[in-house]
N, CA and C of each residue as an Amber inpcrd file, in Angstrom:
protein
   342
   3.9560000   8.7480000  -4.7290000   2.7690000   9.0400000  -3.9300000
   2.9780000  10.3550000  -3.2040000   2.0790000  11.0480000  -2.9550000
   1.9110000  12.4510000  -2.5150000   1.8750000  12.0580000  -1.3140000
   2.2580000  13.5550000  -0.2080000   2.1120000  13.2850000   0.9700000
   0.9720000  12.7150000   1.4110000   0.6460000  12.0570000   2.6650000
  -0.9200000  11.8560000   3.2610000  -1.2400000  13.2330000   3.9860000
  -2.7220000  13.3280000   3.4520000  -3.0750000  14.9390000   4.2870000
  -2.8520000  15.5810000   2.7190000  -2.8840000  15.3800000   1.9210000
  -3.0270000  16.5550000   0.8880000  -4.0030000  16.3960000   0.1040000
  -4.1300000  17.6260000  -0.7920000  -4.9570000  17.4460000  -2.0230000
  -4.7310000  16.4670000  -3.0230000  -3.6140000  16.2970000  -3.5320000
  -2.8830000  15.4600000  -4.6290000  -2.8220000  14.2080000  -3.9380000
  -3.0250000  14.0570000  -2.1090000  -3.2430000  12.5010000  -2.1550000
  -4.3380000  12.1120000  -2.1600000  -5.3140000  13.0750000  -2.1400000
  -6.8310000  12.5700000  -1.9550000  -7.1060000  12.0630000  -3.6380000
  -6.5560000  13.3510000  -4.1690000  -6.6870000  12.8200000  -5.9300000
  -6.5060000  11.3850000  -6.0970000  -5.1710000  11.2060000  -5.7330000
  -4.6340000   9.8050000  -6.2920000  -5.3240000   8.6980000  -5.4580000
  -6.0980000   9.0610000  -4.4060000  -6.6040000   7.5420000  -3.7070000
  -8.1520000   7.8910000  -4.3360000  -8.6600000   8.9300000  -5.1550000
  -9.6510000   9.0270000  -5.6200000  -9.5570000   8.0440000  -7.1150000
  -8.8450000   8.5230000  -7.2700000  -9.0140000   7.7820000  -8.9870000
  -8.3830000   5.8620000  -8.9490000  -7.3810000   6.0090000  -7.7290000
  -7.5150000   4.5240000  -7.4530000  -9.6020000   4.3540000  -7.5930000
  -9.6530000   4.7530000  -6.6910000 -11.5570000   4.3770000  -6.2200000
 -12.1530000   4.4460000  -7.6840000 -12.0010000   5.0560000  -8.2910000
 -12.7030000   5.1020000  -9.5260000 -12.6490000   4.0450000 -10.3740000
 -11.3900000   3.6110000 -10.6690000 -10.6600000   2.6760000 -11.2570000
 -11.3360000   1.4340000 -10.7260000 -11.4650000   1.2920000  -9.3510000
 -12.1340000   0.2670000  -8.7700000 -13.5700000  -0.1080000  -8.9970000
 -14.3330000   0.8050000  -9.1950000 -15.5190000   0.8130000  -9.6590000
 -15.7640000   0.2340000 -11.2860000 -15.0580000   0.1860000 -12.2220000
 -14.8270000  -0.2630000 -13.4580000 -15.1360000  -2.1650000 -13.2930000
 -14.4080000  -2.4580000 -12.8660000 -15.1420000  -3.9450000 -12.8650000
 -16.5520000  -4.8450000 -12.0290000 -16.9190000  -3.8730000 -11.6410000
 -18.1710000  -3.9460000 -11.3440000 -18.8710000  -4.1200000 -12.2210000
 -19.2880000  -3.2840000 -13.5630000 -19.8630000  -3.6850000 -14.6710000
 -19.6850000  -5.4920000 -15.2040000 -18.6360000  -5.5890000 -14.8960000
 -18.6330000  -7.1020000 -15.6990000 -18.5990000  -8.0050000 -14.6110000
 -18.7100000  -7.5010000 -13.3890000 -18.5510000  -8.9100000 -12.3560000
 -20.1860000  -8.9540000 -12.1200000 -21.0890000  -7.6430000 -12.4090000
 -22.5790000  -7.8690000 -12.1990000 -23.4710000  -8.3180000 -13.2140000
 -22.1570000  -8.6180000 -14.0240000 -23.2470000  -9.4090000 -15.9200000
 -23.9630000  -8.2300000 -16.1000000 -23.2840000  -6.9220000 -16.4840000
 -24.0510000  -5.9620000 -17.0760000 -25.0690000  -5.4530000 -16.4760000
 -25.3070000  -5.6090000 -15.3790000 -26.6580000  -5.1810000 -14.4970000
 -26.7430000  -3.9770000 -14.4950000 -27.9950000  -3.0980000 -14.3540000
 -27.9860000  -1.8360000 -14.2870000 -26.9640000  -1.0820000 -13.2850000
 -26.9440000  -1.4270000 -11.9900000 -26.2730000  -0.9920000 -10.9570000
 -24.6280000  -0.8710000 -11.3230000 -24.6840000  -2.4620000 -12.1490000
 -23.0430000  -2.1570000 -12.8230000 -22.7010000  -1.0740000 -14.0530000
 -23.6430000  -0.5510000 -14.5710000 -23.3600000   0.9620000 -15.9260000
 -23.7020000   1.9490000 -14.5330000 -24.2480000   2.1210000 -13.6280000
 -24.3170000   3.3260000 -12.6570000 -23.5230000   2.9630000 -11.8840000
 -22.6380000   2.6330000 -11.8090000 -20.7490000   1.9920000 -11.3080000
 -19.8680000   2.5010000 -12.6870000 -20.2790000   2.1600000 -13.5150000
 -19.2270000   2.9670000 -14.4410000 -19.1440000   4.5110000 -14.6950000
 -20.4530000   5.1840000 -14.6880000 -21.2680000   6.8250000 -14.1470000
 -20.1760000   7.0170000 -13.5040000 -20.0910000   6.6560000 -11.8950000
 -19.5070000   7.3350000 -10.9440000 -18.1610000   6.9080000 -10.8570000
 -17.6540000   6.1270000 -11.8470000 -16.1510000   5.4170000 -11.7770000
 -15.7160000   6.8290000 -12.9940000 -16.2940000   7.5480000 -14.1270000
 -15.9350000   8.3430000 -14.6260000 -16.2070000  10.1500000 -13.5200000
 -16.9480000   9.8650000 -13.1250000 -17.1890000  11.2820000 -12.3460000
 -15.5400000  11.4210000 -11.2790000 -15.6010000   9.8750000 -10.6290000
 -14.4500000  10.4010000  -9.4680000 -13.0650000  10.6610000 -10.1820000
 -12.7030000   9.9710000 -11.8530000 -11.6530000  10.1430000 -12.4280000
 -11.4080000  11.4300000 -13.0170000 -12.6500000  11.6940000 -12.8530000
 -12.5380000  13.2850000 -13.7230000 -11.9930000  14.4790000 -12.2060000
 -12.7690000  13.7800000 -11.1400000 -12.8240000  14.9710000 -10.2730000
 -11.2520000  14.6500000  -9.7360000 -10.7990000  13.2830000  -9.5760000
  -9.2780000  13.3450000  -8.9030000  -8.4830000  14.0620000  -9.8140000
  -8.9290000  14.4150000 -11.3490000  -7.5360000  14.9620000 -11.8060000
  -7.6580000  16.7710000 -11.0900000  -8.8090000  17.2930000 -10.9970000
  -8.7530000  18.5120000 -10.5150000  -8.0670000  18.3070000  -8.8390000
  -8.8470000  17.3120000  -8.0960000  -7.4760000  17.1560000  -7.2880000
  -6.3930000  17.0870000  -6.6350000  -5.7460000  16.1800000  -8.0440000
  -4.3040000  16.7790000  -8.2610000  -3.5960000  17.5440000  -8.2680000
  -4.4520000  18.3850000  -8.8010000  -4.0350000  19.7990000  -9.3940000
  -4.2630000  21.2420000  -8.4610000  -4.7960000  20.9350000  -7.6220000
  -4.8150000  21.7250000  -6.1840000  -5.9390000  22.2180000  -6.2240000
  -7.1420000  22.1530000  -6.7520000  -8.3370000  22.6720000  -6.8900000
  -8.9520000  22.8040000  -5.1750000  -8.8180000  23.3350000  -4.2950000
  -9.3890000  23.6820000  -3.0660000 -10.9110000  23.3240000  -3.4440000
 -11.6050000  24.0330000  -4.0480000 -12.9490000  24.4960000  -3.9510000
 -13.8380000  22.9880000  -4.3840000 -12.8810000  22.1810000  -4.9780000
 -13.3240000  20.5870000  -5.6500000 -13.0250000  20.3130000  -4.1360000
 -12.3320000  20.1370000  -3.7260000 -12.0280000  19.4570000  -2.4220000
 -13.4960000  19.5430000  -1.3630000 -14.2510000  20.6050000  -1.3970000
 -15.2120000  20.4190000  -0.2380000 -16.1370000  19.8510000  -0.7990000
 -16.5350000  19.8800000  -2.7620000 -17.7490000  19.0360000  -3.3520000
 -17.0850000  17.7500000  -3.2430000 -15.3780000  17.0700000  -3.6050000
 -15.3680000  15.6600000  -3.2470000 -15.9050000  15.0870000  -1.8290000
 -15.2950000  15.9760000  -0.9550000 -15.5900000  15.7160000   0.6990000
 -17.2860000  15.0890000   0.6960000 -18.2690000  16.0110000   0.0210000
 -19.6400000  15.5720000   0.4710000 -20.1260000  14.4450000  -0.6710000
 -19.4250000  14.2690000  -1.4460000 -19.1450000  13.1430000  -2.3770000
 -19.0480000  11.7820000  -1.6220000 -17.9630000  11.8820000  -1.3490000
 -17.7790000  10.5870000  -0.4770000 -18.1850000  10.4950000   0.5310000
 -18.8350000  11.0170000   1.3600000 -19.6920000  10.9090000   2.2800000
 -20.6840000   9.9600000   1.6430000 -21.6870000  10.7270000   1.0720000
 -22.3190000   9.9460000  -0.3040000 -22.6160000   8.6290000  -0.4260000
 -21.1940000   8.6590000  -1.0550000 -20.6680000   7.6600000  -1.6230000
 -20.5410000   6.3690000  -0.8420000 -19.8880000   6.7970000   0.4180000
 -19.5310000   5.5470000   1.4230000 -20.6910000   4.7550000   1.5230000
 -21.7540000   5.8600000   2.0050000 -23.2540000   5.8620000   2.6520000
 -23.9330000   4.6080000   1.3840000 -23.8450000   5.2840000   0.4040000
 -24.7840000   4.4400000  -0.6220000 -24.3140000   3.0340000  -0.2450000
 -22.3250000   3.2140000  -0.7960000 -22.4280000   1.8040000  -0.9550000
 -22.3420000   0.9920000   0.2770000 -22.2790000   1.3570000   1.6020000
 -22.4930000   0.2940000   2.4220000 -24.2610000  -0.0610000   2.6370000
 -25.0820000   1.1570000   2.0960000 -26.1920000   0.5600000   1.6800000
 -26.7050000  -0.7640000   1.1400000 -25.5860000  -0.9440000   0.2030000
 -25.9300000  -1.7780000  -1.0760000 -25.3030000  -3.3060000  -0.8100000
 -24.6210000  -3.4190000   0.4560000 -23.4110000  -4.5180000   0.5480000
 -24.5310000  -5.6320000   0.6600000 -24.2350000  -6.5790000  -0.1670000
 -25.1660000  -7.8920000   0.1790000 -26.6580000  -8.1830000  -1.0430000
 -26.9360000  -6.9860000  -1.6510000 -28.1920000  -6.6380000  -1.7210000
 -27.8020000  -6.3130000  -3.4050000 -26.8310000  -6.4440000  -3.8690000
 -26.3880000  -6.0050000  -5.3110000 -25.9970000  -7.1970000  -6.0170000
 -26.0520000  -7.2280000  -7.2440000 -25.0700000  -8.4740000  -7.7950000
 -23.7510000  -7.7570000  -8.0650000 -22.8240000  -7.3650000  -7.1330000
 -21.4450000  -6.6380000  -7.4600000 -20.8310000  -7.2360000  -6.1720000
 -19.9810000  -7.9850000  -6.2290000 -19.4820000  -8.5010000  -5.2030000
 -19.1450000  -8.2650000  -3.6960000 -19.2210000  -8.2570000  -2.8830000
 -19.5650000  -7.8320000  -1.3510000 -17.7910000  -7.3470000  -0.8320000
 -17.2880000  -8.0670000  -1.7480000 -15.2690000  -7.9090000  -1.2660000
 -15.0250000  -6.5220000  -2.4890000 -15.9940000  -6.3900000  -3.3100000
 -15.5250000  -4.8870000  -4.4070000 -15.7540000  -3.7760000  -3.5320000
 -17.3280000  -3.9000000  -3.4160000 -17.7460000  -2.7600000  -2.2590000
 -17.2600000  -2.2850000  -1.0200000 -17.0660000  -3.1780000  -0.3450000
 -15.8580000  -3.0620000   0.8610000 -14.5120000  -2.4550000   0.4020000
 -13.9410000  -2.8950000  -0.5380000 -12.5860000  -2.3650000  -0.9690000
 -12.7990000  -1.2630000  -1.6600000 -13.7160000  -0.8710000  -2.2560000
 -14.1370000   0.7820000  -2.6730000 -14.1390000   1.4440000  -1.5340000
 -15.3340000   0.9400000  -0.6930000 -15.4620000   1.9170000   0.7970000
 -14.2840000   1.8610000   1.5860000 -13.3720000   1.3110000   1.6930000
 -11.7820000   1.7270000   1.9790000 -11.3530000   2.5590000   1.6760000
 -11.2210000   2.2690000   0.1340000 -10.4920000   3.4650000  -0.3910000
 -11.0770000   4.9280000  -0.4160000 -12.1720000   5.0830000  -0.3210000
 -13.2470000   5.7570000  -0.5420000 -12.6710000   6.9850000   1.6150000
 -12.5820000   5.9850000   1.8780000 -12.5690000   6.2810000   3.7050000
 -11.2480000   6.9220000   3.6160000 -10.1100000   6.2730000   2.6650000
  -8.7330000   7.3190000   2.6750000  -8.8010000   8.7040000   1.9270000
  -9.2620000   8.6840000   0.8880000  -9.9850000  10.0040000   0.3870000
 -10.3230000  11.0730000   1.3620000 -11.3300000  10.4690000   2.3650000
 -12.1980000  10.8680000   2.9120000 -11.4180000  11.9210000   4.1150000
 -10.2550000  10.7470000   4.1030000  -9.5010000  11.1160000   5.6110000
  -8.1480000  12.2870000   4.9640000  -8.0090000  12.3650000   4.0440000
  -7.1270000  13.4080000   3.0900000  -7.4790000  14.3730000   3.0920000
  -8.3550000  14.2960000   2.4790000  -9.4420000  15.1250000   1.8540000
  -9.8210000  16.3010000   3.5340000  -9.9890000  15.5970000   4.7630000
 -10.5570000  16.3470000   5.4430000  -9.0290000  16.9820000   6.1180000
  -8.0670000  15.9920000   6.4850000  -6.7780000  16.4390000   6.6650000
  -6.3090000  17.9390000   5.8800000  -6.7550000  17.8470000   4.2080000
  -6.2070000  19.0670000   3.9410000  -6.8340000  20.4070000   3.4720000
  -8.0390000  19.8690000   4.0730000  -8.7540000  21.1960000   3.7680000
  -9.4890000  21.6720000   5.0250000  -9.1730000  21.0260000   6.2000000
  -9.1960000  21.7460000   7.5920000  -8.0860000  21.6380000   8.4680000
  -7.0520000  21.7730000   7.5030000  -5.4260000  21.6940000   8.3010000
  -5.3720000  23.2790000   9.5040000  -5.0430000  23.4000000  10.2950000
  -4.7700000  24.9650000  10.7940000  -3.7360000  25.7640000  10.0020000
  -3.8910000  26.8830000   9.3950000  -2.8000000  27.9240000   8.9670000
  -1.9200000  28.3600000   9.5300000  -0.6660000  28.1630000   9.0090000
   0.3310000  28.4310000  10.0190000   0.4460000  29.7770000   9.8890000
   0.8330000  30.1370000  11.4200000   0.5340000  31.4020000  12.0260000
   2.1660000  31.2800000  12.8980000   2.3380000  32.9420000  12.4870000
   3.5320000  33.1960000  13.3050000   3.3510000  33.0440000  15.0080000
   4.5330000  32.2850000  15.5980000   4.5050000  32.4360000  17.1240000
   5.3490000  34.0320000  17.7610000   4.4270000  34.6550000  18.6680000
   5.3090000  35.4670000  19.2040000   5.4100000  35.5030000  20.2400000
């Protein structure tokens, strides 16, 4: 696991989230909402590998991503056939992203003391 506060950890708690989104399709008996759970379970796997990989400029489109993201799905808690304990445990993971993600792309630059 990558440090907390980085790019490469936001990746890796991103594509956890993605990953998480995958059984949604079959816990909602195929429901529409569950194939637009698989949509965004491939979008966040694609975007954590850039990530990983130190992509800065991905980092401020994930940031308003999961904003998004959180937003929708605590929208949806109760009100979906996708289980109320999936959604919650997405929007967790979704909230560590969130908190990485902002950790390392508004860290202060270190600056010489004189």
């Amino acid at each position: 696991m990558a440090p907390f506060g980085t790019l490469k950890a936001a990746g890796q708690f991103l594509f956890l989230s993605g990953i998480l989104h995958i059984p949604a399709l079959f816990l909602s008996g195929f429901a529409p909402v569950g194939w637009f759970m698989m949509g965004v379970a491939v979008f966040y796997i694609a975007v954590s590998a850039g990530l990983t990989r130190g992509l800065r400029w991905l980092g401020y489109v994930a940031f308003v991503c999961m904003l998004g993201g959180m937003a929708g799905a605590y929208m949806q808690v109760g009100t979906i056939p996708v289980p109320d304990w999936l959604i919650w445990t997405i929007i967790a993971v979704d909230a560590l992203v969130l908190i990485n993600l902002f950790v390392a792309l508004w860290r202060p630059k270190d600056s010489a003391i004189i």
